[in-house]
Amino acid sequence: GMPGMPGLGGAGGQNDMQAAIQQFLMQQQQASGGAGGVGGGAAAAAAANQMAVQQMRQMQSTSLVGVVGQANMILEALDEKARANLFQFLPEGQQDAKGLEAAIHSPQLQQGAARLTRVLNSAQYGNLVTSFGLQNTGDMGSKAFIDAINRKYAPKGEKKEEGKKEEAKPMEEEKKEEDKKMETE
C-alpha cells in the first residue's frame, strides 16, 4: 500500500488511479537510481492525491442529504394528491401530514440519505443501480442515480434530451410547469 493517500478507498476508479500512481513512482525511482527520484515522486504523488481528492469532492457535491434538507420546499411544491400518495409509505397511525413532516425531519432519513449517497459515490454504484432495474451508464453519484430514475420513470413525452443541461431551470419553475400540465389533463 501507499501511505499518505487517505480518502481514496471505495471508488473503483480511485483504486485504479492509486495503482497507476504507485507503478509510475516505482518506475521513476528505478530510472533515477533511487534517491533523486524520491523527491520528484513525492511531488507527483502529492499532485495526484490533490487531484483525486478534488474529484471525490466534485462527485460528492451532489448529495441526497442536501435534497432531504430541502424537504420542506419540496413538500410545499407538491399538491394535496401528491402529498397524500406519500402517506402510504409511513408507519401505521402516522399516515397524515404530521407523520409526513416528522418522517422528513427524522435523523433516520438524514442518516439513510447520507449512507445512500456514500454508496452512490462508491464502487457499489453499478450493483445498486442494476438491482433497481435502472440503466447503468458508467457514471456514478447521486445525480447519475436520479438521472437513471428519470430515464426509466419519466412520462414518455417529458424525456429530456441527453445533451441538454437540466440544472438551468430552478426546481420551482419545473414544478409549476408540471402542475399546469396536470391541470390541463
PDB file of C-alpha atoms in Angstrom:
ATOM      1  CA  GLY A   1       0.000   0.000   0.000  1.00  0.00           C
ATOM      2  CA  MET A   2       0.982   3.626  -0.230  1.00  0.00           C
ATOM      3  CA  PRO A   3       0.829   5.742   2.923  1.00  0.00           C
ATOM      4  CA  GLY A   4      -0.155   9.379   2.617  1.00  0.00           C
ATOM      5  CA  MET A   5      -3.092   8.799   0.261  1.00  0.00           C
ATOM      6  CA  PRO A   6      -6.115   8.815   2.593  1.00  0.00           C
ATOM      7  CA  GLY A   7      -9.675   9.070   1.387  1.00  0.00           C
ATOM      8  CA  LEU A   8      -9.261   7.065  -1.791  1.00  0.00           C
ATOM      9  CA  GLY A   9     -10.909   3.815  -0.706  1.00  0.00           C
ATOM     10  CA  GLY A  10     -14.348   2.947  -2.001  1.00  0.00           C
ATOM     11  CA  ALA A  11     -14.421   4.177  -5.573  1.00  0.00           C
ATOM     12  CA  GLY A  12     -13.071   1.661  -8.086  1.00  0.00           C
ATOM     13  CA  GLY A  13     -11.676   4.351 -10.366  1.00  0.00           C
ATOM     14  CA  GLN A  14      -9.759   5.808  -7.437  1.00  0.00           C
ATOM     15  CA  ASN A  15      -8.147   2.412  -6.710  1.00  0.00           C
ATOM     16  CA  ASP A  16      -7.082   2.127 -10.365  1.00  0.00           C
ATOM     17  CA  MET A  17      -5.659   5.638 -10.190  1.00  0.00           C
ATOM     18  CA  GLN A  18      -3.756   4.794  -6.999  1.00  0.00           C
ATOM     19  CA  ALA A  19      -2.301   1.634  -8.596  1.00  0.00           C
ATOM     20  CA  ALA A  20      -1.227   3.631 -11.661  1.00  0.00           C
ATOM     21  CA  ILE A  21       0.423   6.256  -9.451  1.00  0.00           C
ATOM     22  CA  GLN A  22       2.279   3.577  -7.472  1.00  0.00           C
ATOM     23  CA  GLN A  23       3.532   1.991 -10.692  1.00  0.00           C
ATOM     24  CA  PHE A  24       4.629   5.394 -12.019  1.00  0.00           C
ATOM     25  CA  LEU A  25       6.507   6.185  -8.797  1.00  0.00           C
ATOM     26  CA  MET A  26       8.335   2.841  -8.809  1.00  0.00           C
ATOM     27  CA  GLN A  27       9.381   3.387 -12.436  1.00  0.00           C
ATOM     28  CA  GLN A  28      10.605   6.888 -11.580  1.00  0.00           C
ATOM     29  CA  GLN A  29      12.595   5.587  -8.629  1.00  0.00           C
ATOM     30  CA  GLN A  30      14.213   2.789 -10.678  1.00  0.00           C
ATOM     31  CA  ALA A  31      15.008   5.094 -13.599  1.00  0.00           C
ATOM     32  CA  SER A  32      16.753   7.663 -11.423  1.00  0.00           C
ATOM     33  CA  GLY A  33      18.656   5.134  -9.354  1.00  0.00           C
ATOM     34  CA  GLY A  34      16.786   5.817  -6.151  1.00  0.00           C
ATOM     35  CA  ALA A  35      17.212   8.955  -4.087  1.00  0.00           C
ATOM     36  CA  GLY A  36      16.912  11.548  -6.857  1.00  0.00           C
ATOM     37  CA  GLY A  37      13.544  10.187  -7.960  1.00  0.00           C
ATOM     38  CA  VAL A  38      12.083  10.091  -4.482  1.00  0.00           C
ATOM     39  CA  GLY A  39      11.659  13.879  -4.291  1.00  0.00           C
ATOM     40  CA  GLY A  40      10.056  14.068  -7.735  1.00  0.00           C
ATOM     41  CA  GLY A  41       7.932  11.040  -6.924  1.00  0.00           C
ATOM     42  CA  ALA A  42       6.668  12.628  -3.738  1.00  0.00           C
ATOM     43  CA  ALA A  43       5.707  15.775  -5.653  1.00  0.00           C
ATOM     44  CA  ALA A  44       3.899  13.678  -8.280  1.00  0.00           C
ATOM     45  CA  ALA A  45       2.122  11.715  -5.541  1.00  0.00           C
ATOM     46  CA  ALA A  46       1.079  14.929  -3.796  1.00  0.00           C
ATOM     47  CA  ALA A  47      -0.267  16.376  -7.070  1.00  0.00           C
ATOM     48  CA  ALA A  48      -2.107  13.148  -7.911  1.00  0.00           C
ATOM     49  CA  ASN A  49      -3.508  12.932  -4.371  1.00  0.00           C
ATOM     50  CA  GLN A  50      -4.742  16.530  -4.638  1.00  0.00           C
ATOM     51  CA  MET A  51      -6.404  15.713  -7.977  1.00  0.00           C
ATOM     52  CA  ALA A  52      -8.062  12.572  -6.562  1.00  0.00           C
ATOM     53  CA  VAL A  53      -9.360  14.454  -3.513  1.00  0.00           C
ATOM     54  CA  GLN A  54     -10.776  17.167  -5.790  1.00  0.00           C
ATOM     55  CA  GLN A  55     -12.521  14.534  -7.957  1.00  0.00           C
ATOM     56  CA  MET A  56     -14.051  12.924  -4.864  1.00  0.00           C
ATOM     57  CA  ARG A  57     -15.315  16.326  -3.651  1.00  0.00           C
ATOM     58  CA  GLN A  58     -16.929  17.033  -7.023  1.00  0.00           C
ATOM     59  CA  MET A  59     -18.619  13.622  -7.036  1.00  0.00           C
ATOM     60  CA  GLN A  60     -19.920  14.111  -3.510  1.00  0.00           C
ATOM     61  CA  SER A  61     -21.087  17.678  -4.078  1.00  0.00           C
ATOM     62  CA  THR A  62     -24.425  16.293  -5.249  1.00  0.00           C
ATOM     63  CA  SER A  63     -25.602  14.728  -2.021  1.00  0.00           C
ATOM     64  CA  LEU A  64     -29.001  13.290  -1.188  1.00  0.00           C
ATOM     65  CA  VAL A  65     -28.591  14.838   2.264  1.00  0.00           C
ATOM     66  CA  GLY A  66     -28.946  18.223   0.540  1.00  0.00           C
ATOM     67  CA  VAL A  67     -32.152  17.050  -1.113  1.00  0.00           C
ATOM     68  CA  VAL A  68     -33.518  15.821   2.227  1.00  0.00           C
ATOM     69  CA  GLY A  69     -32.536  19.188   3.733  1.00  0.00           C
ATOM     70  CA  GLN A  70     -34.818  20.906   1.213  1.00  0.00           C
ATOM     71  CA  ALA A  71     -37.737  18.606   2.046  1.00  0.00           C
ATOM     72  CA  ASN A  72     -39.981  21.458   3.257  1.00  0.00           C
ATOM     73  CA  MET A  73     -39.627  23.256  -0.081  1.00  0.00           C
ATOM     74  CA  ILE A  74     -40.274  20.026  -1.962  1.00  0.00           C
ATOM     75  CA  LEU A  75     -43.374  19.257   0.145  1.00  0.00           C
ATOM     76  CA  GLU A  76     -44.757  22.758  -0.408  1.00  0.00           C
ATOM     77  CA  ALA A  77     -44.350  22.291  -4.157  1.00  0.00           C
ATOM     78  CA  LEU A  78     -46.486  19.125  -4.081  1.00  0.00           C
ATOM     79  CA  ASP A  79     -50.256  19.302  -4.387  1.00  0.00           C
ATOM     80  CA  GLU A  80     -52.567  17.579  -1.865  1.00  0.00           C
ATOM     81  CA  LYS A  81     -52.933  14.462  -4.030  1.00  0.00           C
ATOM     82  CA  ALA A  82     -49.157  14.019  -4.380  1.00  0.00           C
ATOM     83  CA  ARG A  83     -48.678  14.530  -0.629  1.00  0.00           C
ATOM     84  CA  ALA A  84     -51.448  12.034   0.148  1.00  0.00           C
ATOM     85  CA  ASN A  85     -49.703   9.486  -2.105  1.00  0.00           C
ATOM     86  CA  LEU A  86     -46.696   9.658   0.233  1.00  0.00           C
ATOM     87  CA  PHE A  87     -48.788   8.737   3.295  1.00  0.00           C
ATOM     88  CA  GLN A  88     -48.874   5.066   2.242  1.00  0.00           C
ATOM     89  CA  PHE A  89     -45.117   4.826   2.899  1.00  0.00           C
ATOM     90  CA  LEU A  90     -45.478   5.989   6.512  1.00  0.00           C
ATOM     91  CA  PRO A  91     -45.958   3.694   9.525  1.00  0.00           C
ATOM     92  CA  GLU A  92     -49.490   2.766  10.659  1.00  0.00           C
ATOM     93  CA  GLY A  93     -51.060   5.551  12.728  1.00  0.00           C
ATOM     94  CA  GLN A  94     -48.761   8.216  11.241  1.00  0.00           C
ATOM     95  CA  GLN A  95     -50.215   8.306   7.743  1.00  0.00           C
ATOM     96  CA  ASP A  96     -51.096  12.018   7.701  1.00  0.00           C
ATOM     97  CA  ALA A  97     -49.464  15.425   7.142  1.00  0.00           C
ATOM     98  CA  LYS A  98     -47.966  15.458  10.674  1.00  0.00           C
ATOM     99  CA  GLY A  99     -46.494  11.986  10.171  1.00  0.00           C
ATOM    100  CA  LEU A 100     -45.004  13.026   6.836  1.00  0.00           C
ATOM    101  CA  GLU A 101     -43.466  16.135   8.403  1.00  0.00           C
ATOM    102  CA  ALA A 102     -41.987  14.067  11.262  1.00  0.00           C
ATOM    103  CA  ALA A 103     -40.585  11.443   8.882  1.00  0.00           C
ATOM    104  CA  ILE A 104     -38.920  14.034   6.674  1.00  0.00           C
ATOM    105  CA  HIS A 105     -37.149  15.672   9.612  1.00  0.00           C
ATOM    106  CA  SER A 106     -36.148  12.405  11.286  1.00  0.00           C
ATOM    107  CA  PRO A 107     -32.454  11.698  11.886  1.00  0.00           C
ATOM    108  CA  GLN A 108     -33.030   8.244  10.358  1.00  0.00           C
ATOM    109  CA  LEU A 109     -33.901   9.803   6.992  1.00  0.00           C
ATOM    110  CA  GLN A 110     -30.824  12.062   7.176  1.00  0.00           C
ATOM    111  CA  GLN A 111     -28.609   9.065   8.006  1.00  0.00           C
ATOM    112  CA  GLY A 112     -30.213   6.955   5.289  1.00  0.00           C
ATOM    113  CA  ALA A 113     -29.650   9.697   2.715  1.00  0.00           C
ATOM    114  CA  ALA A 114     -26.013  10.044   3.803  1.00  0.00           C
ATOM    115  CA  ARG A 115     -25.496   6.268   3.602  1.00  0.00           C
ATOM    116  CA  LEU A 116     -27.146   6.045   0.164  1.00  0.00           C
ATOM    117  CA  THR A 117     -25.022   8.972  -1.072  1.00  0.00           C
ATOM    118  CA  ARG A 118     -21.856   7.148   0.057  1.00  0.00           C
ATOM    119  CA  VAL A 119     -22.930   4.003  -1.827  1.00  0.00           C
ATOM    120  CA  LEU A 120     -23.807   6.042  -4.938  1.00  0.00           C
ATOM    121  CA  ASN A 121     -20.280   7.510  -4.874  1.00  0.00           C
ATOM    122  CA  SER A 122     -18.594   4.123  -4.433  1.00  0.00           C
ATOM    123  CA  ALA A 123     -17.750   1.063  -6.490  1.00  0.00           C
ATOM    124  CA  GLN A 124     -21.096  -0.414  -5.327  1.00  0.00           C
ATOM    125  CA  TYR A 125     -22.991   2.061  -7.538  1.00  0.00           C
ATOM    126  CA  GLY A 126     -23.332  -0.315 -10.506  1.00  0.00           C
ATOM    127  CA  ASN A 127     -24.773  -3.144  -8.405  1.00  0.00           C
ATOM    128  CA  LEU A 128     -27.252  -0.808  -6.721  1.00  0.00           C
ATOM    129  CA  VAL A 129     -28.467   0.715  -9.989  1.00  0.00           C
ATOM    130  CA  THR A 130     -28.971  -2.658 -11.678  1.00  0.00           C
ATOM    131  CA  SER A 131     -30.725  -4.024  -8.558  1.00  0.00           C
ATOM    132  CA  PHE A 132     -33.293  -1.237  -9.048  1.00  0.00           C
ATOM    133  CA  GLY A 133     -33.645  -2.236 -12.712  1.00  0.00           C
ATOM    134  CA  LEU A 134     -32.109   1.054 -13.858  1.00  0.00           C
ATOM    135  CA  GLN A 135     -29.701   1.592 -16.738  1.00  0.00           C
ATOM    136  CA  ASN A 136     -26.045   1.841 -15.668  1.00  0.00           C
ATOM    137  CA  THR A 137     -24.386   4.441 -17.912  1.00  0.00           C
ATOM    138  CA  GLY A 138     -20.986   4.135 -16.235  1.00  0.00           C
ATOM    139  CA  ASP A 139     -21.423   7.457 -14.418  1.00  0.00           C
ATOM    140  CA  MET A 140     -21.907   7.404 -10.678  1.00  0.00           C
ATOM    141  CA  GLY A 141     -23.109   9.597  -7.859  1.00  0.00           C
ATOM    142  CA  SER A 142     -26.457  10.997  -6.756  1.00  0.00           C
ATOM    143  CA  LYS A 143     -27.068  12.956  -9.964  1.00  0.00           C
ATOM    144  CA  ALA A 144     -26.405   9.916 -12.176  1.00  0.00           C
ATOM    145  CA  PHE A 145     -28.781   7.870  -9.977  1.00  0.00           C
ATOM    146  CA  ILE A 146     -31.556  10.480 -10.201  1.00  0.00           C
ATOM    147  CA  ASP A 147     -30.995  10.768 -13.982  1.00  0.00           C
ATOM    148  CA  ALA A 148     -31.323   6.962 -14.279  1.00  0.00           C
ATOM    149  CA  ILE A 149     -34.625   7.082 -12.350  1.00  0.00           C
ATOM    150  CA  ASN A 150     -35.869   9.893 -14.608  1.00  0.00           C
ATOM    151  CA  ARG A 151     -34.907   7.937 -17.734  1.00  0.00           C
ATOM    152  CA  LYS A 152     -36.891   4.936 -16.543  1.00  0.00           C
ATOM    153  CA  TYR A 153     -39.949   6.581 -14.992  1.00  0.00           C
ATOM    154  CA  ALA A 154     -40.420   9.979 -16.676  1.00  0.00           C
ATOM    155  CA  PRO A 155     -43.542  10.010 -18.849  1.00  0.00           C
ATOM    156  CA  LYS A 156     -42.567   9.373 -22.474  1.00  0.00           C
ATOM    157  CA  GLY A 157     -43.370  12.926 -23.617  1.00  0.00           C
ATOM    158  CA  GLU A 158     -41.224  14.508 -20.886  1.00  0.00           C
ATOM    159  CA  LYS A 159     -37.978  12.627 -21.513  1.00  0.00           C
ATOM    160  CA  LYS A 160     -35.160  15.127 -21.650  1.00  0.00           C
ATOM    161  CA  GLU A 161     -32.565  15.106 -24.391  1.00  0.00           C
ATOM    162  CA  GLU A 162     -29.192  13.829 -23.146  1.00  0.00           C
ATOM    163  CA  GLY A 163     -27.282  16.927 -24.279  1.00  0.00           C
ATOM    164  CA  LYS A 164     -29.460  19.488 -22.500  1.00  0.00           C
ATOM    165  CA  LYS A 165     -28.491  20.834 -19.102  1.00  0.00           C
ATOM    166  CA  GLU A 166     -31.283  20.186 -16.623  1.00  0.00           C
ATOM    167  CA  GLU A 167     -29.856  22.458 -13.927  1.00  0.00           C
ATOM    168  CA  ALA A 168     -30.591  25.569 -15.977  1.00  0.00           C
ATOM    169  CA  LYS A 169     -34.185  25.723 -14.719  1.00  0.00           C
ATOM    170  CA  PRO A 170     -34.899  26.159 -10.992  1.00  0.00           C
ATOM    171  CA  MET A 171     -36.897  23.352  -9.431  1.00  0.00           C
ATOM    172  CA  GLU A 172     -39.871  25.570  -8.551  1.00  0.00           C
ATOM    173  CA  GLU A 173     -40.332  26.567 -12.207  1.00  0.00           C
ATOM    174  CA  GLU A 174     -40.208  22.942 -13.280  1.00  0.00           C
ATOM    175  CA  LYS A 175     -42.841  22.041 -10.644  1.00  0.00           C
ATOM    176  CA  LYS A 176     -45.135  24.888 -11.787  1.00  0.00           C
ATOM    177  CA  GLU A 177     -44.916  23.616 -15.369  1.00  0.00           C
ATOM    178  CA  GLU A 178     -45.741  20.085 -14.226  1.00  0.00           C
ATOM    179  CA  ASP A 179     -48.714  21.391 -12.243  1.00  0.00           C
ATOM    180  CA  LYS A 180     -50.019  23.248 -15.322  1.00  0.00           C
ATOM    181  CA  LYS A 181     -49.720  20.071 -17.402  1.00  0.00           C
ATOM    182  CA  MET A 182     -51.637  18.119 -14.750  1.00  0.00           C
ATOM    183  CA  GLU A 183     -54.436  20.712 -14.674  1.00  0.00           C
ATOM    184  CA  THR A 184     -54.943  20.502 -18.445  1.00  0.00           C
ATOM    185  CA  GLU A 185     -55.149  16.705 -18.447  1.00  0.00           C
TER     186      GLU A 185
END
